mmCIF file of C-alpha atoms and ligand atoms in Angstrom:
data_model
loop_
_atom_site.group_PDB
_atom_site.id
_atom_site.type_symbol
_atom_site.label_atom_id
_atom_site.label_comp_id
_atom_site.label_asym_id
_atom_site.label_seq_id
_atom_site.Cartn_x
_atom_site.Cartn_y
_atom_site.Cartn_z
ATOM 1 C CA UNK A 792 93.487 46.424 178.171
ATOM 2 C CA UNK A 793 94.702 49.512 178.885
ATOM 3 C CA UNK A 794 92.316 51.803 177.243
ATOM 4 C CA UNK A 795 90.399 50.064 179.698
ATOM 5 C CA UNK A 796 92.856 50.452 182.546
ATOM 6 C CA UNK A 797 92.034 54.410 181.518
ATOM 7 C CA UNK A 798 88.292 54.262 182.742
ATOM 8 C CA UNK A 799 87.277 55.240 185.803
ATOM 9 C CA UNK A 800 84.125 53.026 185.788
ATOM 10 C CA UNK A 801 86.115 50.287 184.706
ATOM 11 C CA UNK A 802 88.063 48.109 187.261
ATOM 12 C CA UNK A 803 91.404 48.437 186.675
ATOM 13 C CA UNK A 804 95.355 47.094 189.109
ATOM 14 C CA UNK A 805 98.860 46.664 188.102
ATOM 15 C CA UNK A 806 100.643 44.700 190.604
ATOM 16 C CA UNK A 807 104.773 45.099 190.244
ATOM 17 C CA UNK A 808 107.581 43.501 191.772
ATOM 18 C CA UNK A 809 111.206 44.804 191.199
ATOM 19 C CA UNK A 810 113.612 43.844 193.045
ATOM 20 C CA UNK A 811 111.129 42.528 195.525
ATOM 21 C CA UNK A 812 109.368 45.237 196.164
ATOM 22 C CA UNK A 813 105.974 44.871 195.738
ATOM 23 C CA UNK A 814 103.765 47.650 194.252
ATOM 24 C CA UNK A 815 99.462 48.001 193.733
ATOM 25 C CA UNK A 816 98.487 50.610 192.119
ATOM 26 C CA UNK A 817 93.887 51.225 191.323
ATOM 27 C CA UNK A 818 92.926 52.268 188.141
ATOM 28 C CA UNK A 819 92.454 54.275 186.453
ATOM 29 C CA UNK A 820 95.644 54.774 184.837
ATOM 30 C CA UNK A 821 97.072 58.181 183.160
ATOM 31 C CA UNK A 822 100.300 57.418 182.557
ATOM 32 C CA UNK A 823 99.777 53.479 182.949
ATOM 33 C CA UNK A 824 104.334 53.331 181.824
ATOM 34 C CA UNK A 825 105.485 54.395 184.654
ATOM 35 C CA UNK A 826 103.672 51.388 186.549
ATOM 36 C CA UNK A 827 104.894 48.950 184.178
ATOM 37 C CA UNK A 828 108.141 48.369 186.192
ATOM 38 C CA UNK A 829 110.600 45.198 187.167
ATOM 39 C CA UNK A 830 107.764 42.317 186.555
ATOM 40 C CA UNK A 831 104.605 44.072 186.096
ATOM 41 C CA UNK A 832 101.170 43.053 185.309
ATOM 42 C CA UNK A 833 97.296 45.089 184.643
ATOM 43 C CA UNK A 834 94.814 42.880 185.928
ATOM 44 C CA UNK A 835 91.131 44.097 184.267
ATOM 45 C CA UNK A 836 87.903 43.302 186.204
ATOM 46 C CA UNK A 837 84.065 42.522 184.522
ATOM 47 C CA UNK A 838 86.471 42.975 180.315
ATOM 48 C CA UNK A 839 82.911 40.526 179.935
ATOM 49 C CA UNK A 840 80.023 44.084 180.057
ATOM 50 C CA UNK A 841 82.610 45.879 177.461
ATOM 51 C CA UNK A 842 84.411 43.840 174.706
ATOM 52 C CA UNK A 843 81.966 41.683 172.390
ATOM 53 C CA UNK A 844 84.584 38.202 172.901
ATOM 54 C CA UNK A 845 85.298 38.982 175.685
ATOM 55 C CA UNK A 846 81.163 38.796 176.630
ATOM 56 C CA UNK A 847 80.972 35.282 174.182
ATOM 57 C CA UNK A 848 83.570 34.293 176.528
ATOM 58 C CA UNK A 849 82.507 34.712 179.107
ATOM 59 C CA UNK A 850 78.557 33.086 177.400
ATOM 60 C CA UNK A 851 81.145 29.498 176.492
ATOM 61 C CA UNK A 852 80.641 28.662 180.142
ATOM 62 C CA UNK A 853 76.537 28.862 180.391
ATOM 63 C CA UNK A 854 76.687 25.073 180.764
ATOM 64 C CA UNK A 855 76.773 27.273 185.089
ATOM 65 C CA UNK A 856 74.036 28.991 185.762
ATOM 66 C CA UNK A 857 74.242 32.791 185.498
ATOM 67 C CA UNK A 858 73.471 33.650 188.807
ATOM 68 C CA UNK A 859 76.866 31.792 189.771
ATOM 69 C CA UNK A 860 78.649 33.682 187.937
ATOM 70 C CA UNK A 861 80.299 37.325 188.524
ATOM 71 C CA UNK A 862 82.909 38.326 185.727
ATOM 72 C CA UNK A 863 85.474 38.405 183.796
ATOM 73 C CA UNK A 864 89.031 39.841 184.762
ATOM 74 C CA UNK A 865 91.458 39.943 182.110
ATOM 75 C CA UNK A 866 95.229 40.152 182.594
ATOM 76 C CA UNK A 867 98.181 40.766 181.505
ATOM 77 C CA UNK A 868 102.200 39.634 182.658
ATOM 78 C CA UNK A 869 105.377 40.357 181.276
ATOM 79 C CA UNK A 870 108.156 37.570 181.577
ATOM 80 C CA UNK A 871 108.114 36.386 184.865
ATOM 81 C CA UNK A 872 105.590 38.411 185.637
ATOM 82 C CA UNK A 873 102.782 37.209 188.810
ATOM 83 C CA UNK A 874 100.532 38.058 191.732
ATOM 84 C CA UNK A 875 103.069 36.152 194.266
ATOM 85 C CA UNK A 876 101.239 33.188 195.804
ATOM 86 C CA UNK A 877 97.721 32.934 197.232
ATOM 87 C CA UNK A 878 94.648 32.548 198.143
ATOM 88 C CA UNK A 879 91.564 33.523 196.259
ATOM 89 C CA UNK A 880 88.066 33.989 198.395
ATOM 90 C CA UNK A 881 86.099 32.172 194.990
ATOM 91 C CA UNK A 882 86.818 29.371 192.522
ATOM 92 C CA UNK A 883 87.890 31.070 189.827
ATOM 93 C CA UNK A 884 89.020 29.083 185.573
ATOM 94 C CA UNK A 885 91.820 30.103 184.362
ATOM 95 C CA UNK A 886 91.441 30.277 180.683
ATOM 96 C CA UNK A 887 95.908 31.007 178.816
ATOM 97 C CA UNK A 888 95.349 33.454 176.547
ATOM 98 C CA UNK A 889 98.846 34.156 174.915
ATOM 99 C CA UNK A 890 102.200 33.213 176.290
ATOM 100 C CA UNK A 891 102.882 30.378 178.768
ATOM 101 C CA UNK A 892 102.629 30.530 182.201
ATOM 102 C CA UNK A 893 103.816 27.122 185.208
ATOM 103 C CA UNK A 894 101.054 27.386 187.495
ATOM 104 C CA UNK A 895 101.292 25.744 191.116
ATOM 105 C CA UNK A 896 98.447 24.392 193.318
ATOM 106 C CA UNK A 897 98.426 23.587 197.162
ATOM 107 C CA UNK A 898 95.115 21.814 199.195
ATOM 108 C CA UNK A 899 93.803 24.036 201.372
ATOM 109 C CA UNK A 900 95.825 23.940 204.611
ATOM 110 C CA UNK A 901 97.204 26.819 207.420
ATOM 111 C CA UNK A 902 99.074 28.912 205.492
ATOM 112 C CA UNK A 903 101.243 32.539 207.011
ATOM 113 C CA UNK A 904 99.867 35.340 205.610
ATOM 114 C CA UNK A 905 102.005 38.866 204.420
ATOM 115 C CA UNK A 906 100.978 42.303 202.887
ATOM 116 C CA UNK A 907 103.907 43.270 201.205
ATOM 117 C CA UNK A 908 101.870 46.062 200.566
ATOM 118 C CA UNK A 909 98.051 47.122 201.994
ATOM 119 C CA UNK A 910 96.577 45.460 199.675
ATOM 120 C CA UNK A 911 98.022 42.559 197.952
ATOM 121 C CA UNK A 912 97.604 39.982 200.378
ATOM 122 C CA UNK A 913 99.863 36.720 199.541
ATOM 123 C CA UNK A 914 100.943 33.699 201.881
ATOM 124 C CA UNK A 915 104.389 32.593 201.902
ATOM 125 C CA UNK A 916 104.732 29.451 201.134
ATOM 126 C CA UNK A 917 102.586 26.338 199.954
ATOM 127 C CA UNK A 918 102.903 22.528 198.841
ATOM 128 C CA UNK A 919 101.936 22.066 195.437
ATOM 129 C CA UNK A 920 100.118 19.138 194.309
ATOM 130 C CA UNK A 921 99.207 20.553 190.522
ATOM 131 C CA UNK A 922 102.761 21.822 189.463
ATOM 132 C CA UNK A 923 101.864 22.359 186.168
ATOM 133 C CA UNK A 924 103.279 25.000 182.408
ATOM 134 C CA UNK A 925 99.692 26.474 181.155
ATOM 135 C CA UNK A 926 99.588 27.077 176.379
ATOM 136 C CA UNK A 927 97.274 28.800 174.766
ATOM 137 C CA UNK A 928 93.593 27.108 175.079
ATOM 138 C CA UNK A 929 94.592 25.299 178.819
ATOM 139 C CA UNK A 930 92.026 26.515 181.509
ATOM 140 C CA UNK A 931 93.171 25.836 185.320
ATOM 141 C CA UNK A 932 89.979 25.163 187.568
ATOM 142 C CA UNK A 933 91.266 26.204 191.191
ATOM 143 C CA UNK A 934 88.557 26.404 193.635
ATOM 144 C CA UNK A 935 88.589 28.684 196.458
ATOM 145 C CA UNK A 936 90.924 28.209 198.869
ATOM 146 C CA UNK A 937 93.776 26.831 197.377
ATOM 147 C CA UNK A 938 96.994 28.127 196.997
ATOM 148 C CA UNK A 939 98.402 28.942 194.147
ATOM 149 C CA UNK A 940 100.567 30.981 191.906
ATOM 150 C CA UNK A 941 100.848 31.613 187.850
ATOM 151 C CA UNK A 942 103.605 32.890 186.752
ATOM 152 C CA UNK A 943 104.701 34.145 183.576
ATOM 153 C CA UNK A 944 107.218 32.298 181.498
ATOM 154 C CA UNK A 945 106.889 35.245 178.887
ATOM 155 C CA UNK A 946 104.943 37.490 178.214
ATOM 156 C CA UNK A 947 100.621 36.816 179.223
ATOM 157 C CA UNK A 948 96.974 36.656 178.434
ATOM 158 C CA UNK A 949 94.757 35.311 180.882
ATOM 159 C CA UNK A 950 91.049 34.696 181.317
ATOM 160 C CA UNK A 951 89.421 34.657 184.812
ATOM 161 C CA UNK A 952 86.171 33.359 184.851
ATOM 162 C CA UNK A 953 85.518 34.052 188.716
ATOM 163 C CA UNK A 954 82.059 32.514 190.731
ATOM 164 C CA UNK A 955 79.620 34.697 192.907
ATOM 165 C CA UNK A 956 80.433 33.434 196.283
ATOM 166 C CA UNK A 957 78.824 35.756 198.509
ATOM 167 C CA UNK A 958 78.936 36.076 202.463
ATOM 168 C CA UNK A 959 76.022 36.257 205.163
ATOM 169 C CA UNK A 960 76.752 39.745 206.375
ATOM 170 C CA UNK A 961 76.502 40.370 201.599
ATOM 171 C CA UNK A 962 72.866 38.236 202.188
ATOM 172 C CA UNK A 963 71.469 40.374 205.080
ATOM 173 C CA UNK A 964 72.933 43.894 204.194
ATOM 174 C CA UNK A 965 71.026 43.406 200.819
ATOM 175 C CA UNK A 966 68.222 42.222 201.904
ATOM 176 C CA UNK A 967 67.780 45.007 204.813
ATOM 177 C CA UNK A 968 67.996 47.510 201.482
ATOM 178 C CA UNK A 969 65.331 45.377 199.403
ATOM 179 C CA UNK A 970 62.851 45.531 202.558
ATOM 180 C CA UNK A 971 63.951 48.970 202.905
ATOM 181 C CA UNK A 972 63.302 49.514 198.977
ATOM 182 C CA UNK A 973 60.014 48.067 199.325
ATOM 183 C CA UNK A 974 58.846 49.231 202.036
ATOM 184 C CA UNK A 975 58.107 45.698 204.207
ATOM 185 C CA UNK A 976 57.419 43.536 206.941
ATOM 186 C CA UNK A 977 56.309 46.329 208.974
ATOM 187 C CA UNK A 978 55.118 43.499 211.368
ATOM 188 C CA UNK A 979 55.601 43.595 214.716
ATOM 189 C CA UNK A 980 56.188 42.185 217.698
ATOM 190 C CA UNK A 981 53.882 41.614 220.256
ATOM 191 C CA UNK A 982 52.922 39.747 223.138
ATOM 192 C CA UNK A 983 49.369 38.470 225.439
ATOM 193 C CA UNK A 984 51.443 37.534 228.048
ATOM 194 C CA UNK A 985 54.589 38.499 229.940
ATOM 195 C CA UNK A 986 56.183 36.700 232.211
ATOM 196 C CA UNK A 987 57.398 37.345 235.775
ATOM 197 C CA UNK A 988 61.344 37.951 236.490
ATOM 198 C CA UNK A 989 63.650 39.156 238.959
ATOM 199 C CA UNK A 990 65.405 40.849 236.830
ATOM 200 C CA UNK A 991 63.498 43.805 235.241
ATOM 201 C CA UNK A 992 66.770 43.821 232.635
ATOM 202 C CA UNK A 993 66.480 40.203 232.089
ATOM 203 C CA UNK A 994 65.438 38.934 227.946
ATOM 204 C CA UNK A 995 63.428 35.078 228.946
ATOM 205 C CA UNK A 996 64.510 33.117 226.279
ATOM 206 C CA UNK A 997 61.615 31.951 224.593
ATOM 207 C CA UNK A 998 61.115 35.855 224.185
ATOM 208 C CA UNK A 999 64.883 35.707 222.718
ATOM 209 C CA UNK A 1000 62.758 32.253 220.528
ATOM 210 C CA UNK A 1001 59.826 34.753 219.549
ATOM 211 C CA UNK A 1002 62.064 37.102 218.147
ATOM 212 C CA UNK A 1003 64.130 34.824 216.206
ATOM 213 C CA UNK A 1004 60.557 33.879 215.382
ATOM 214 C CA UNK A 1005 59.818 37.417 213.366
ATOM 215 C CA UNK A 1006 62.927 37.198 211.737
ATOM 216 C CA UNK A 1007 62.242 34.072 210.529
ATOM 217 C CA UNK A 1008 59.277 35.009 208.962
ATOM 218 C CA UNK A 1009 60.410 37.643 206.795
ATOM 219 C CA UNK A 1010 62.340 35.057 204.900
ATOM 220 C CA UNK A 1011 59.499 32.766 204.410
ATOM 221 C CA UNK A 1012 57.407 35.190 202.283
ATOM 222 C CA UNK A 1013 57.515 34.954 198.508
ATOM 223 C CA UNK A 1014 59.576 38.389 198.137
ATOM 224 C CA UNK A 1015 62.617 36.373 199.588
ATOM 225 C CA UNK A 1016 62.412 34.678 195.829
ATOM 226 C CA UNK A 1017 62.504 37.665 193.994
ATOM 227 C CA UNK A 1018 65.405 39.738 196.008
ATOM 228 C CA UNK A 1019 67.592 35.928 195.416
ATOM 229 C CA UNK A 1020 66.760 37.190 192.386
ATOM 230 C CA UNK A 1021 68.002 40.630 192.416
ATOM 231 C CA UNK A 1022 70.004 39.887 194.881
ATOM 232 C CA UNK A 1023 71.583 37.566 191.632
ATOM 233 C CA UNK A 1024 71.165 39.829 188.998
ATOM 234 C CA UNK A 1025 74.534 42.250 190.241
ATOM 235 C CA UNK A 1026 77.322 41.548 189.562
ATOM 236 C CA UNK A 1027 79.932 42.126 192.490
ATOM 237 C CA UNK A 1028 82.073 43.966 190.732
ATOM 238 C CA UNK A 1029 80.235 45.448 187.593
ATOM 239 C CA UNK A 1030 79.773 48.630 188.916
ATOM 240 C CA UNK A 1031 77.335 49.737 186.520
ATOM 241 C CA UNK A 1032 77.753 53.089 184.196
ATOM 242 C CA UNK A 1033 75.563 55.389 186.188
ATOM 243 C CA UNK A 1034 76.832 58.660 184.818
ATOM 244 C CA UNK A 1035 76.965 57.718 181.053
ATOM 245 C CA UNK A 1036 73.572 59.373 179.352
ATOM 246 C CA UNK A 1037 71.637 57.307 177.853
ATOM 247 C CA UNK A 1038 69.565 57.866 175.013
ATOM 248 C CA UNK A 1039 65.835 57.999 175.139
ATOM 249 C CA UNK A 1040 63.265 56.209 173.074
ATOM 250 C CA UNK A 1041 59.621 57.226 172.872
ATOM 251 C CA UNK A 1042 57.042 53.937 172.279
ATOM 252 C CA UNK A 1043 56.190 56.005 168.850
ATOM 253 C CA UNK A 1044 59.823 55.633 168.149
ATOM 254 C CA UNK A 1045 60.733 51.839 169.077
ATOM 255 C CA UNK A 1046 57.085 51.310 167.557
ATOM 256 C CA UNK A 1047 58.681 53.439 164.528
ATOM 257 C CA UNK A 1048 62.368 50.765 164.704
ATOM 258 C CA UNK A 1049 60.754 47.587 164.693
ATOM 259 C CA UNK A 1050 58.960 49.154 162.036
ATOM 260 C CA UNK A 1051 62.175 50.155 160.248
ATOM 261 C CA UNK A 1052 63.002 45.460 160.464
ATOM 262 C CA UNK A 1053 65.488 47.233 163.503
ATOM 263 C CA UNK A 1054 67.110 44.327 165.095
ATOM 264 C CA UNK A 1055 68.015 45.181 168.892
ATOM 265 C CA UNK A 1056 70.749 43.964 170.412
ATOM 266 C CA UNK A 1057 71.790 42.711 173.514
ATOM 267 C CA UNK A 1058 74.018 44.371 175.854
ATOM 268 C CA UNK A 1059 78.019 43.241 176.579
ATOM 269 C CA UNK A 1060 77.679 41.230 179.498
ATOM 270 C CA UNK A 1061 73.653 41.438 180.447
ATOM 271 C CA UNK A 1062 72.476 38.469 181.606
ATOM 272 C CA UNK A 1063 68.988 38.383 183.006
ATOM 273 C CA UNK A 1064 68.558 36.250 185.986
ATOM 274 C CA UNK A 1065 64.686 35.070 187.668
ATOM 275 C CA UNK A 1066 64.062 32.600 190.322
ATOM 276 C CA UNK A 1067 62.408 29.409 188.257
ATOM 277 C CA UNK A 1068 58.121 29.824 188.604
ATOM 278 C CA UNK A 1069 56.813 27.218 191.322
ATOM 279 C CA UNK A 1070 52.857 27.500 190.487
ATOM 280 C CA UNK A 1071 50.488 29.076 188.414
ATOM 281 C CA UNK A 1072 49.232 31.114 191.301
ATOM 282 C CA UNK A 1073 51.673 33.329 190.351
ATOM 283 C CA UNK A 1074 50.271 36.799 188.071
ATOM 284 C CA UNK A 1075 53.055 37.678 187.518
ATOM 285 C CA UNK A 1076 56.664 36.374 186.223
ATOM 286 C CA UNK A 1077 59.171 38.889 187.798
ATOM 287 C CA UNK A 1078 62.942 39.053 186.278
ATOM 288 C CA UNK A 1079 66.434 41.351 187.136
ATOM 289 C CA UNK A 1080 69.358 42.891 185.382
ATOM 290 C CA UNK A 1081 71.544 44.279 187.175
ATOM 291 C CA UNK A 1082 69.215 44.835 190.321
ATOM 292 C CA UNK A 1083 66.422 46.100 188.358
ATOM 293 C CA UNK A 1084 63.584 44.681 187.993
ATOM 294 C CA UNK A 1085 61.069 43.810 185.473
ATOM 295 C CA UNK A 1086 57.846 42.039 185.097
ATOM 296 C CA UNK A 1087 56.138 39.988 182.370
ATOM 297 C CA UNK A 1088 51.959 38.482 182.358
ATOM 298 C CA UNK A 1089 53.274 35.020 183.532
ATOM 299 C CA UNK A 1090 50.858 33.990 180.847
ATOM 300 C CA UNK A 1091 53.956 35.518 178.541
ATOM 301 C CA UNK A 1092 57.164 33.702 180.012
ATOM 302 C CA UNK A 1093 58.209 31.466 177.860
ATOM 303 C CA UNK A 1094 58.370 34.303 175.172
ATOM 304 C CA UNK A 1095 60.032 36.404 177.054
ATOM 305 C CA UNK A 1096 62.370 34.206 178.508
ATOM 306 C CA UNK A 1097 63.053 32.490 174.764
ATOM 307 C CA UNK A 1098 63.781 36.860 173.849
ATOM 308 C CA UNK A 1099 66.144 37.436 176.649
ATOM 309 C CA UNK A 1100 67.876 33.751 175.419
ATOM 310 C CA UNK A 1101 68.792 36.109 172.653
ATOM 311 C CA UNK A 1102 71.721 37.905 171.419
ATOM 312 C CA UNK A 1103 69.997 40.228 168.590
ATOM 313 C CA UNK A 1104 65.719 40.683 168.684
ATOM 314 C CA UNK A 1105 63.806 41.235 165.882
ATOM 315 C CA UNK A 1106 60.222 41.467 167.292
ATOM 316 C CA UNK A 1107 58.112 40.066 163.829
ATOM 317 C CA UNK A 1108 60.143 36.818 163.356
ATOM 318 C CA UNK A 1109 59.483 35.937 167.143
ATOM 319 C CA UNK A 1110 56.786 37.547 169.273
ATOM 320 C CA UNK A 1111 53.495 36.225 168.819
ATOM 321 C CA UNK A 1112 51.084 38.819 167.409
ATOM 322 C CA UNK A 1113 49.118 38.709 170.891
ATOM 323 C CA UNK A 1114 52.368 39.674 172.870
ATOM 324 C CA UNK A 1115 52.611 42.258 171.052
ATOM 325 C CA UNK A 1116 51.906 45.949 172.247
ATOM 326 C CA UNK A 1117 53.090 44.414 176.530
ATOM 327 C CA UNK A 1118 56.784 43.531 174.086
ATOM 328 C CA UNK A 1119 57.175 46.953 173.446
ATOM 329 C CA UNK A 1120 56.748 48.173 176.162
ATOM 330 C CA UNK A 1121 59.446 46.013 177.799
ATOM 331 C CA UNK A 1122 61.097 46.488 174.676
ATOM 332 C CA UNK A 1123 61.515 49.918 175.406
ATOM 333 C CA UNK A 1124 61.810 49.477 178.850
ATOM 334 C CA UNK A 1125 64.790 47.536 178.589
ATOM 335 C CA UNK A 1126 66.281 50.293 175.464
ATOM 336 C CA UNK A 1127 65.922 53.595 177.521
ATOM 337 C CA UNK A 1128 68.074 51.406 181.217
ATOM 338 C CA UNK A 1129 70.763 49.936 178.020
ATOM 339 C CA UNK A 1130 69.882 46.567 178.332
ATOM 340 C CA UNK A 1131 69.623 45.854 174.996
ATOM 341 C CA UNK A 1132 69.760 48.768 171.822
ATOM 342 C CA UNK A 1133 69.187 49.375 168.386
ATOM 343 C CA UNK A 1134 70.908 48.087 165.655
ATOM 344 C CA UNK A 1135 71.131 50.478 162.763
HETATM 345 C C1 LIG B 1158 96.444 37.000 187.838
HETATM 346 O O1 LIG B 1158 95.765 36.320 186.106
HETATM 347 O O2 LIG B 1158 97.318 37.222 186.685
HETATM 348 C C2 LIG B 1158 96.252 35.952 188.593
HETATM 349 C C3 LIG B 1158 95.068 35.113 188.427
HETATM 350 C C4 LIG B 1158 95.133 34.749 190.503
HETATM 351 O O3 LIG B 1158 95.787 34.186 190.737
HETATM 352 O O4 LIG B 1158 93.997 34.881 190.684
HETATM 353 CO CO1 LIG B 1159 94.451 33.619 192.814
#
């Protein structure tokens, strides 16, 4: 975890409390020891994208749809540490790894909010309805907006499976980006008749409704479901590894690897998302990984979905002859985007 917290692409924090003086520092950290004072916790986001066991742990929650889950946050706390009583906007499963931790959880109510540090939001107190010591392997579920406080009774590792809960503002902003990217929704307002009015500055209620209707039409289009899948395929907390130079493969090189019987391994944390196809009218099946769009002929949908579910993929064992040419192309795109890699 200390290693991960040195990486610039990885979101990490150290929260410490010494003599009731709370400090919060954001990574990347050069000298982690300087910040680990008093009772302290190191918290690292999106660990499922970097550590195979963390990816596997998150996949143990596959009974919940991928789109509803966000990332696996891991925290290490020394004895007595915690982040203080607080509320979260997200539902979360917290798994107790190493050590023991006392968890108190209350019911939603009005609370007094305090900021002992500008980036640390806490509440002063709450009435617990759950007060339990968690041991290795125990899990506690904390719904959004339920006050909670976890205090490490000894050195602790905690794994938090966070749920995705976007706001209307985030939805709107992402949908607008999608529309601009794809140059969609060019229909313009028109009116055949225009009502007279006493003040030319006035906008009639009926006109407001027609603008609303113009916008509502946007949401009825098929694009809306594709945008939904694209939006939900992007982890809110994982920033991606843009700077990383990915080795690029030509179709011939991918074919050569296939001939050499090379398996193609799914990259960590990768969870493709697609919308349940609604009718046979559509000819393309779209799926999304980290916001990137991929498509396949609708007739290959089942083989594509089976392929996406496989941690290691071997084309000869899986793909019927008639789908192979298309599959090699899809595989090359996925490998070149960093979502699969050849197992040498
Ligand atoms: C932690 O894992 O240290 C804190 C998690 C939380 O209370 O949200
Ligand atoms: Co919390």
